[in-house]
Short mmCIF file of C-alpha atoms in Angstrom, two decimals:
data_model
loop_
_atom_site.label_atom_id
_atom_site.label_comp_id
_atom_site.label_asym_id
_atom_site.label_seq_id
_atom_site.Cartn_x
_atom_site.Cartn_y
_atom_site.Cartn_z
CA ALA A 171 0.28 -2.34 16.91
CA GLN A 172 0.14 -4.52 13.83
CA SER A 173 2.91 -5.94 11.66
CA VAL A 174 3.29 -8.32 8.74
CA THR A 175 6.00 -10.73 7.63
CA GLN A 176 6.03 -12.07 4.10
CA LEU A 177 8.12 -15.19 3.73
CA GLY A 178 10.19 -15.14 0.58
CA SER A 179 11.01 -12.00 -1.36
CA HIS A 180 10.97 -13.85 -4.69
CA VAL A 181 8.88 -16.77 -5.90
CA SER A 182 9.27 -18.43 -9.28
CA VAL A 183 6.58 -20.76 -10.62
CA SER A 184 5.88 -22.52 -13.87
CA GLU A 185 2.84 -21.55 -15.88
CA GLY A 186 -0.05 -23.73 -14.70
CA ALA A 187 1.53 -24.49 -11.33
CA LEU A 188 0.22 -23.55 -7.90
CA VAL A 189 1.05 -20.09 -6.62
CA LEU A 190 1.53 -19.89 -2.83
CA LEU A 191 2.57 -16.66 -1.13
CA ARG A 192 3.01 -16.71 2.63
CA CYS A 193 1.99 -13.96 5.05
CA ASN A 194 2.09 -14.00 8.83
CA TYR A 195 0.77 -11.15 10.91
CA SER A 196 1.02 -9.83 14.43
CA SER A 197 -1.87 -7.93 15.95
CA SER A 198 -3.02 -7.11 19.46
CA VAL A 199 -6.64 -6.87 18.30
CA PRO A 200 -8.68 -8.79 15.71
CA PRO A 201 -7.03 -7.96 12.41
CA TYR A 202 -8.28 -6.88 9.04
CA LEU A 203 -6.06 -8.45 6.36
CA PHE A 204 -5.44 -7.50 2.76
CA TRP A 205 -3.52 -8.67 -0.28
CA TYR A 206 -2.52 -6.13 -2.91
CA VAL A 207 -0.86 -6.63 -6.29
CA GLN A 208 1.43 -4.19 -8.05
CA TYR A 209 2.23 -4.49 -11.74
CA PRO A 210 5.38 -2.76 -13.03
CA ASN A 211 5.20 1.03 -12.91
CA GLN A 212 1.69 1.01 -11.49
CA GLY A 213 -0.02 1.62 -8.16
CA LEU A 214 -1.34 -1.08 -5.87
CA GLN A 215 -4.58 -2.88 -6.62
CA LEU A 216 -6.62 -4.77 -4.05
CA LEU A 217 -6.78 -8.53 -4.66
CA LEU A 218 -8.86 -9.51 -1.65
CA LYS A 219 -9.54 -8.72 1.98
CA TYR A 220 -10.63 -10.40 5.18
CA THR A 221 -12.56 -8.47 7.82
CA THR A 222 -14.96 -10.82 9.60
CA GLY A 223 -16.98 -13.92 8.79
CA ALA A 224 -15.88 -16.62 6.37
CA THR A 225 -12.19 -17.32 6.74
CA LEU A 226 -11.67 -18.39 3.13
CA VAL A 227 -11.76 -15.28 1.01
CA LYS A 228 -11.95 -15.21 -2.77
CA GLY A 229 -10.56 -12.34 -4.75
CA ILE A 230 -10.00 -11.21 -8.29
CA ASN A 231 -8.07 -13.10 -10.97
CA GLY A 232 -8.64 -16.50 -9.32
CA PHE A 233 -6.76 -15.76 -6.11
CA GLU A 234 -7.93 -16.75 -2.66
CA ALA A 235 -6.60 -16.56 0.89
CA GLU A 236 -7.44 -18.24 4.15
CA PHE A 237 -7.38 -16.54 7.52
CA LYS A 238 -6.00 -18.88 10.19
CA LYS A 239 -6.11 -17.28 13.58
CA SER A 240 -4.30 -20.12 15.35
CA GLU A 241 -1.38 -19.78 12.95
CA THR A 242 -1.63 -15.96 12.60
CA SER A 243 -1.44 -16.50 8.86
CA PHE A 244 -3.15 -15.23 5.72
CA HIS A 245 -1.51 -17.08 2.84
CA LEU A 246 -2.45 -16.28 -0.76
CA THR A 247 -2.97 -19.04 -3.33
CA LYS A 248 -3.92 -19.51 -6.94
CA PRO A 249 -4.32 -23.04 -8.32
CA SER A 250 -2.86 -22.38 -11.76
CA ALA A 251 -0.40 -19.59 -12.52
CA HIS A 252 -0.74 -17.49 -15.65
CA MET A 253 1.92 -15.35 -17.25
CA SER A 254 -0.13 -12.29 -16.36
CA ASP A 255 0.31 -13.09 -12.63
CA ALA A 256 3.91 -11.87 -12.77
CA ALA A 257 3.91 -8.94 -10.36
CA GLU A 258 4.77 -7.91 -6.82
CA TYR A 259 2.36 -8.90 -4.06
CA PHE A 260 1.93 -7.20 -0.72
CA CYS A 261 0.21 -8.43 2.41
CA ALA A 262 -1.13 -5.76 4.78
CA VAL A 263 -2.86 -5.64 8.16
CA SER A 264 -4.96 -3.13 10.05
CA ALA A 265 -7.28 -3.18 13.01
CA SER A 266 -11.03 -2.66 12.82
CA ASN A 267 -10.73 0.52 14.87
CA ASP A 268 -7.78 1.90 12.93
CA TYR A 269 -7.43 3.27 9.44
CA LYS A 270 -3.71 2.77 8.99
CA LEU A 271 -2.24 -0.21 7.15
CA SER A 272 1.03 -1.95 7.88
CA PHE A 273 2.57 -3.58 4.83
CA GLY A 274 4.91 -6.49 4.39
CA ALA A 275 8.08 -6.10 2.34
CA GLY A 276 6.50 -7.72 -0.70
CA THR A 277 6.99 -10.89 -2.76
CA THR A 278 7.90 -10.73 -6.43
CA VAL A 279 6.38 -13.49 -8.52
CA THR A 280 7.88 -14.58 -11.81
CA VAL A 281 6.10 -17.08 -14.05
CA ARG A 282 8.13 -19.39 -16.29
CA ALA A 283 6.70 -20.52 -19.60
CA ASP B 49 -10.89 2.80 -10.56
CA ALA B 50 -10.92 5.20 -7.63
CA GLY B 51 -10.45 8.79 -8.76
CA ILE B 52 -6.95 9.51 -7.48
CA THR B 53 -4.36 11.49 -9.36
CA GLN B 54 -0.83 12.40 -8.40
CA SER B 55 1.31 15.18 -9.79
CA PRO B 56 3.93 15.29 -10.98
CA ARG B 57 4.38 11.67 -12.06
CA HIS B 58 8.13 12.05 -12.41
CA LYS B 59 10.51 14.61 -10.95
CA VAL B 60 14.25 15.04 -10.83
CA THR B 61 15.58 17.62 -8.42
CA GLU B 62 18.77 18.60 -6.67
CA THR B 63 19.76 18.17 -3.05
CA GLY B 64 18.59 21.03 -0.87
CA THR B 65 15.69 22.15 -3.03
CA PRO B 66 12.07 22.11 -1.82
CA VAL B 67 9.67 19.72 -3.50
CA THR B 68 5.88 19.45 -3.27
CA LEU B 69 3.89 16.46 -4.42
CA ARG B 70 0.16 16.69 -4.89
CA CYS B 71 -2.55 14.08 -4.42
CA HIS B 72 -6.06 14.82 -5.66
CA GLN B 73 -9.14 12.65 -5.13
CA THR B 74 -12.66 12.85 -6.47
CA GLU B 75 -14.15 10.23 -4.10
CA ASN B 76 -14.80 12.54 -1.12
CA HIS B 77 -13.02 10.03 1.14
CA ARG B 78 -12.13 11.16 4.64
CA TYR B 79 -8.72 9.51 5.01
CA MET B 80 -5.67 10.21 2.88
CA TYR B 81 -2.15 8.82 3.16
CA TRP B 82 1.32 9.32 1.78
CA TYR B 83 3.65 6.33 1.47
CA ARG B 84 7.11 5.81 0.10
CA GLN B 85 8.11 2.58 -1.60
CA ASP B 86 11.70 1.36 -1.53
CA PRO B 87 13.07 -2.06 -2.51
CA GLY B 88 12.98 -4.50 0.40
CA HIS B 89 10.83 -2.23 2.56
CA GLY B 90 7.39 -2.50 1.04
CA LEU B 91 5.35 0.63 1.61
CA ARG B 92 6.08 2.81 4.60
CA LEU B 93 3.67 5.42 5.88
CA ILE B 94 5.00 8.98 5.88
CA HIS B 95 1.99 11.04 6.98
CA TYR B 96 -1.74 10.64 6.98
CA SER B 97 -4.86 12.76 7.27
CA TYR B 98 -8.15 11.99 8.95
CA GLY B 99 -9.91 15.16 7.84
CA VAL B 100 -9.37 18.68 6.59
CA LYS B 101 -6.50 20.24 8.55
CA ASP B 102 -6.18 17.02 10.60
CA THR B 103 -2.89 15.26 9.95
CA ASP B 104 -0.47 13.07 11.84
CA LYS B 105 2.92 11.45 11.44
CA GLY B 106 3.59 7.96 10.17
CA GLU B 107 6.63 5.79 10.71
CA VAL B 108 9.03 7.68 8.39
CA SER B 109 7.97 11.32 8.74
CA ASP B 110 11.36 12.98 9.31
CA GLY B 111 12.11 15.49 6.55
CA TYR B 112 8.51 15.60 5.32
CA SER B 113 5.52 17.81 6.01
CA VAL B 114 1.93 17.67 4.77
CA SER B 115 -1.08 19.90 4.43
CA ARG B 116 -4.74 19.32 3.72
CA SER B 117 -6.81 22.45 3.23
CA LYS B 118 -9.55 20.75 1.20
CA THR B 119 -11.05 17.27 1.34
CA GLU B 120 -9.81 16.47 -2.14
CA ASP B 121 -6.18 17.59 -1.90
CA PHE B 122 -3.30 16.28 0.21
CA LEU B 123 0.13 17.82 -0.31
CA LEU B 124 3.47 16.29 0.65
CA THR B 125 6.42 18.66 0.98
CA LEU B 126 10.09 17.90 1.23
CA GLU B 127 11.44 21.12 2.70
CA SER B 128 15.04 20.41 1.64
CA ALA B 129 15.35 17.29 -0.46
CA THR B 130 18.11 14.77 0.26
CA SER B 131 19.35 11.81 -1.79
CA SER B 132 17.82 9.44 0.79
CA GLN B 133 14.41 10.74 -0.26
CA THR B 134 14.82 9.33 -3.75
CA SER B 135 11.88 6.96 -3.90
CA VAL B 136 8.49 6.26 -5.39
CA TYR B 137 5.73 8.06 -3.52
CA PHE B 138 2.17 6.80 -3.40
CA CYS B 139 -0.95 8.52 -2.25
CA ALA B 140 -3.86 6.46 -0.96
CA ILE B 141 -7.40 7.12 0.23
CA SER B 142 -9.98 5.26 2.31
CA GLY B 143 -13.49 5.99 3.45
CA LEU B 144 -13.79 4.13 6.71
CA ALA B 145 -11.61 2.88 9.54
CA GLY B 146 -10.44 -0.63 8.71
CA ASP B 147 -11.49 -0.31 5.09
CA GLU B 148 -9.27 -1.00 2.11
CA GLN B 149 -7.14 1.78 0.73
CA PHE B 150 -7.14 2.84 -2.90
CA PHE B 151 -3.85 3.90 -4.39
CA GLY B 152 -2.79 6.52 -6.86
CA PRO B 153 -0.40 5.83 -9.75
CA GLY B 154 2.68 7.05 -7.89
CA THR B 155 5.34 9.74 -8.30
CA ARG B 156 8.92 8.76 -9.02
CA LEU B 157 11.23 11.28 -7.34
CA THR B 158 14.97 11.39 -7.92
CA VAL B 159 17.14 13.65 -5.78
CA LEU B 160 20.60 14.21 -7.25
#
Protein backbone atom coordinates (compact mmCIF):
# COMPACT_ATOMS: atom_id res chain seq x y z
CA ALA A 1 0.00 0.00 0.00
CA GLN A 2 1.07 3.56 -0.68
CA SER A 3 0.57 6.73 1.34
CA VAL A 4 1.66 10.36 1.25
CA THR A 5 2.35 12.97 3.89
CA GLN A 6 2.48 16.63 2.96
CA LEU A 7 4.26 18.74 5.55
CA GLY A 8 2.48 22.01 6.16
CA SER A 9 -1.13 22.65 5.27
CA HIS A 10 -0.47 26.32 4.49
CA VAL A 11 2.57 28.04 3.02
CA SER A 12 2.88 31.79 2.55
CA VAL A 13 5.61 33.24 0.33
CA SER A 14 6.49 36.64 -1.02
CA GLU A 15 6.29 37.26 -4.73
CA GLY A 16 9.69 36.39 -6.22
CA ALA A 17 10.68 34.12 -3.34
CA LEU A 18 11.37 30.39 -3.45
CA VAL A 19 8.39 28.07 -3.21
CA LEU A 20 9.11 24.78 -1.42
CA LEU A 21 6.37 22.23 -0.76
CA ARG A 22 7.31 19.05 1.06
CA CYS A 23 6.03 15.56 0.29
CA ASN A 24 7.10 12.27 1.83
CA TYR A 25 5.75 8.96 0.64
CA SER A 26 5.51 5.39 1.82
CA SER A 27 5.45 2.57 -0.69
CA SER A 28 6.21 -1.14 -0.60
CA VAL A 29 7.11 -1.12 -4.30
CA PRO A 30 8.87 1.43 -6.54
CA PRO A 31 6.53 4.42 -6.56
CA TYR A 32 5.13 6.64 -9.24
CA LEU A 33 4.84 10.18 -7.86
CA PHE A 34 2.73 13.12 -8.94
CA TRP A 35 2.11 16.74 -8.07
CA TYR A 36 -1.25 18.28 -8.90
CA VAL A 37 -2.45 21.87 -8.58
CA GLN A 38 -6.00 23.00 -7.92
CA TYR A 39 -7.12 26.57 -8.51
CA PRO A 40 -10.26 27.78 -6.71
CA ASN A 41 -13.45 26.10 -7.90
CA GLN A 42 -11.62 23.99 -10.45
CA GLY A 43 -10.51 20.39 -10.87
CA LEU A 44 -6.98 19.14 -10.41
CA GLN A 45 -4.32 19.72 -13.03
CA LEU A 46 -1.12 17.71 -13.33
CA LEU A 47 2.04 19.74 -12.64
CA LEU A 48 4.59 16.96 -13.06
CA LYS A 49 5.21 13.27 -12.51
CA TYR A 50 8.03 10.87 -11.79
CA THR A 51 7.89 7.29 -13.04
CA THR A 52 11.40 6.08 -13.81
CA GLY A 53 14.67 7.54 -15.03
CA ALA A 54 15.89 11.03 -14.20
CA THR A 55 15.12 11.91 -10.62
CA LEU A 56 14.81 15.65 -11.23
CA VAL A 57 11.53 16.24 -12.99
CA LYS A 58 10.47 19.48 -14.60
CA GLY A 59 6.85 20.41 -14.94
CA ILE A 60 4.63 23.21 -16.10
CA ASN A 61 4.73 26.82 -14.87
CA GLY A 62 8.39 26.59 -13.79
CA PHE A 63 7.91 23.93 -11.13
CA GLU A 64 10.23 21.01 -10.58
CA ALA A 65 10.54 18.14 -8.12
CA GLU A 66 13.27 15.74 -7.15
CA PHE A 67 12.73 12.10 -6.30
CA LYS A 68 14.99 11.04 -3.41
CA LYS A 69 14.61 7.38 -2.69
CA SER A 70 16.86 7.42 0.38
CA GLU A 71 14.70 10.12 1.95
CA THR A 72 11.38 8.82 0.52
CA SER A 73 10.70 12.38 -0.57
CA PHE A 74 9.38 14.21 -3.63
CA HIS A 75 9.51 17.90 -2.75
CA LEU A 76 8.16 20.51 -5.16
CA THR A 77 10.03 23.76 -5.81
CA LYS A 78 9.79 26.89 -7.88
CA PRO A 79 12.63 29.43 -7.76
CA SER A 80 10.49 32.55 -7.96
CA ALA A 81 6.85 32.71 -6.87
CA HIS A 82 4.26 34.53 -8.95
CA MET A 83 0.88 35.73 -7.81
CA SER A 84 -0.71 33.20 -10.14
CA ASP A 85 0.88 30.36 -8.12
CA ALA A 86 -1.67 30.87 -5.34
CA ALA A 87 -3.53 27.57 -5.26
CA GLU A 88 -3.75 24.25 -3.45
CA TYR A 89 -1.14 21.62 -4.25
CA PHE A 90 -1.49 17.88 -3.85
CA CYS A 91 1.17 15.21 -3.83
CA ALA A 92 0.07 11.71 -4.88
CA VAL A 93 1.62 8.25 -5.15
CA SER A 94 0.83 5.06 -7.00
CA ALA A 95 2.64 1.89 -7.91
CA SER A 96 3.65 0.92 -11.43
CA ASN A 97 1.35 -2.10 -11.29
CA ASP A 98 -1.60 -0.22 -9.81
CA TYR A 99 -3.93 2.39 -11.21
CA LYS A 100 -5.12 3.91 -7.96
CA LEU A 101 -3.64 7.10 -6.52
CA SER A 102 -3.22 7.97 -2.87
CA PHE A 103 -3.30 11.70 -2.20
CA GLY A 104 -1.84 13.84 0.51
CA ALA A 105 -4.03 16.28 2.42
CA GLY A 106 -2.86 19.22 0.33
CA THR A 107 -0.89 22.43 0.88
CA THR A 108 -2.44 25.82 0.25
CA VAL A 109 -0.03 28.41 -1.10
CA THR A 110 -0.63 32.12 -0.72
CA VAL A 111 1.62 34.66 -2.42
CA ARG A 112 2.17 38.06 -0.83
CA ALA A 113 2.78 41.08 -3.02
CA ASP B 1 -7.86 19.32 -21.69
CA ALA B 2 -9.09 15.77 -21.29
CA GLY B 3 -12.73 15.43 -22.31
CA ILE B 4 -14.40 14.87 -18.95
CA THR B 5 -17.70 16.38 -17.93
CA GLN B 6 -19.63 16.03 -14.72
CA SER B 7 -23.30 16.67 -14.14
CA PRO B 8 -24.80 18.33 -12.32
CA ARG B 9 -22.13 20.84 -11.30
CA HIS B 10 -24.07 21.93 -8.23
CA LYS B 11 -26.83 20.21 -6.31
CA VAL B 12 -28.68 20.85 -3.09
CA THR B 13 -30.77 18.02 -1.73
CA GLU B 14 -32.39 16.88 1.47
CA THR B 15 -31.38 14.11 3.83
CA GLY B 16 -32.77 10.74 2.82
CA THR B 17 -33.21 11.47 -0.88
CA PRO B 18 -31.37 9.52 -3.59
CA VAL B 19 -28.80 11.37 -5.67
CA THR B 20 -26.99 10.33 -8.85
CA LEU B 21 -23.91 12.07 -10.19
CA ARG B 22 -22.75 11.46 -13.73
CA CYS B 23 -19.26 11.43 -15.20
CA HIS B 24 -18.85 11.35 -18.97
CA GLN B 25 -15.58 10.99 -20.87
CA THR B 26 -14.72 11.22 -24.54
CA GLU B 27 -11.16 9.82 -24.22
CA ASN B 28 -12.06 6.10 -24.31
CA HIS B 29 -9.94 5.57 -21.18
CA ARG B 30 -10.28 2.26 -19.39
CA TYR B 31 -10.10 3.44 -15.79
CA MET B 32 -12.55 5.80 -14.10
CA TYR B 33 -12.67 6.98 -10.50
CA TRP B 34 -14.89 8.85 -8.10
CA TYR B 35 -13.32 10.92 -5.32
CA ARG B 36 -14.65 13.19 -2.64
CA GLN B 37 -12.72 16.24 -1.49
CA ASP B 38 -13.09 17.57 2.04
CA PRO B 39 -10.94 20.15 3.85
CA GLY B 40 -7.95 18.55 5.55
CA HIS B 41 -8.44 15.20 3.84
CA GLY B 42 -7.26 15.80 0.31
CA LEU B 43 -9.00 13.52 -2.16
CA ARG B 44 -10.33 10.19 -1.00
CA LEU B 45 -11.27 7.41 -3.38
CA ILE B 46 -14.90 6.30 -3.21
CA HIS B 47 -15.17 3.75 -6.03
CA TYR B 48 -13.32 2.99 -9.21
CA SER B 49 -13.84 1.10 -12.44
CA TYR B 50 -11.36 -0.88 -14.49
CA GLY B 51 -13.73 -1.63 -17.36
CA VAL B 52 -17.37 -1.82 -18.34
CA LYS B 53 -19.32 -3.46 -15.52
CA ASP B 54 -16.06 -3.88 -13.55
CA THR B 55 -16.04 -1.78 -10.39
CA ASP B 56 -14.56 -1.96 -6.93
CA LYS B 57 -14.62 -0.11 -3.64
CA GLY B 58 -12.22 2.59 -2.55
CA GLU B 59 -11.40 3.74 0.96
CA VAL B 60 -14.67 5.61 1.66
CA SER B 61 -17.31 3.58 -0.16
CA ASP B 62 -19.95 3.24 2.57
CA GLY B 63 -23.23 4.85 1.47
CA TYR B 64 -22.23 4.98 -2.20
CA SER B 65 -22.75 2.74 -5.20
CA VAL B 66 -21.55 3.00 -8.79
CA SER B 67 -22.38 1.65 -12.20
CA ARG B 68 -20.61 1.60 -15.53
CA SER B 69 -22.65 0.26 -18.42
CA LYS B 70 -20.64 2.04 -21.12
CA THR B 71 -16.98 2.96 -21.42
CA GLU B 72 -17.77 6.65 -21.42
CA ASP B 73 -20.13 6.89 -18.44
CA PHE B 74 -19.55 6.28 -14.73
CA LEU B 75 -22.41 6.96 -12.34
CA LEU B 76 -22.15 7.57 -8.60
CA THR B 77 -25.30 7.05 -6.55
CA LEU B 78 -26.04 8.05 -3.00
CA GLU B 79 -28.96 5.79 -2.16
CA SER B 80 -30.09 7.90 0.81
CA ALA B 81 -28.10 11.09 1.17
CA THR B 82 -26.82 12.16 4.59
CA SER B 83 -25.32 15.47 5.74
CA SER B 84 -21.91 13.78 6.04
CA GLN B 85 -21.97 13.33 2.27
CA THR B 86 -21.91 17.07 1.71
CA SER B 87 -18.71 17.43 -0.27
CA VAL B 88 -17.16 18.19 -3.63
CA TYR B 89 -17.09 15.13 -5.86
CA PHE B 90 -14.53 14.65 -8.60
CA CYS B 91 -14.44 12.16 -11.40
CA ALA B 92 -11.11 11.14 -12.90
CA ILE B 93 -9.92 8.94 -15.75
CA SER B 94 -6.68 7.23 -16.72
CA GLY B 95 -5.58 5.05 -19.58
CA LEU B 96 -2.90 2.86 -18.09
CA ALA B 97 -1.88 1.42 -14.75
CA GLY B 98 0.47 3.87 -13.04
CA ASP B 99 -0.43 6.66 -15.42
CA GLU B 100 -1.58 10.11 -14.40
CA GLN B 101 -5.24 10.73 -13.83
CA PHE B 102 -7.20 13.49 -15.50
CA PHE B 103 -9.87 15.20 -13.46
CA GLY B 104 -13.28 16.58 -14.21
CA PRO B 105 -14.47 19.99 -13.00
CA GLY B 106 -16.24 18.63 -9.91
CA THR B 107 -19.76 18.56 -8.48
CA ARG B 108 -20.56 20.47 -5.33
CA LEU B 109 -23.19 18.55 -3.37
CA THR B 110 -24.95 19.95 -0.33
CA VAL B 111 -27.18 17.69 1.76
CA LEU B 112 -29.47 19.62 4.10
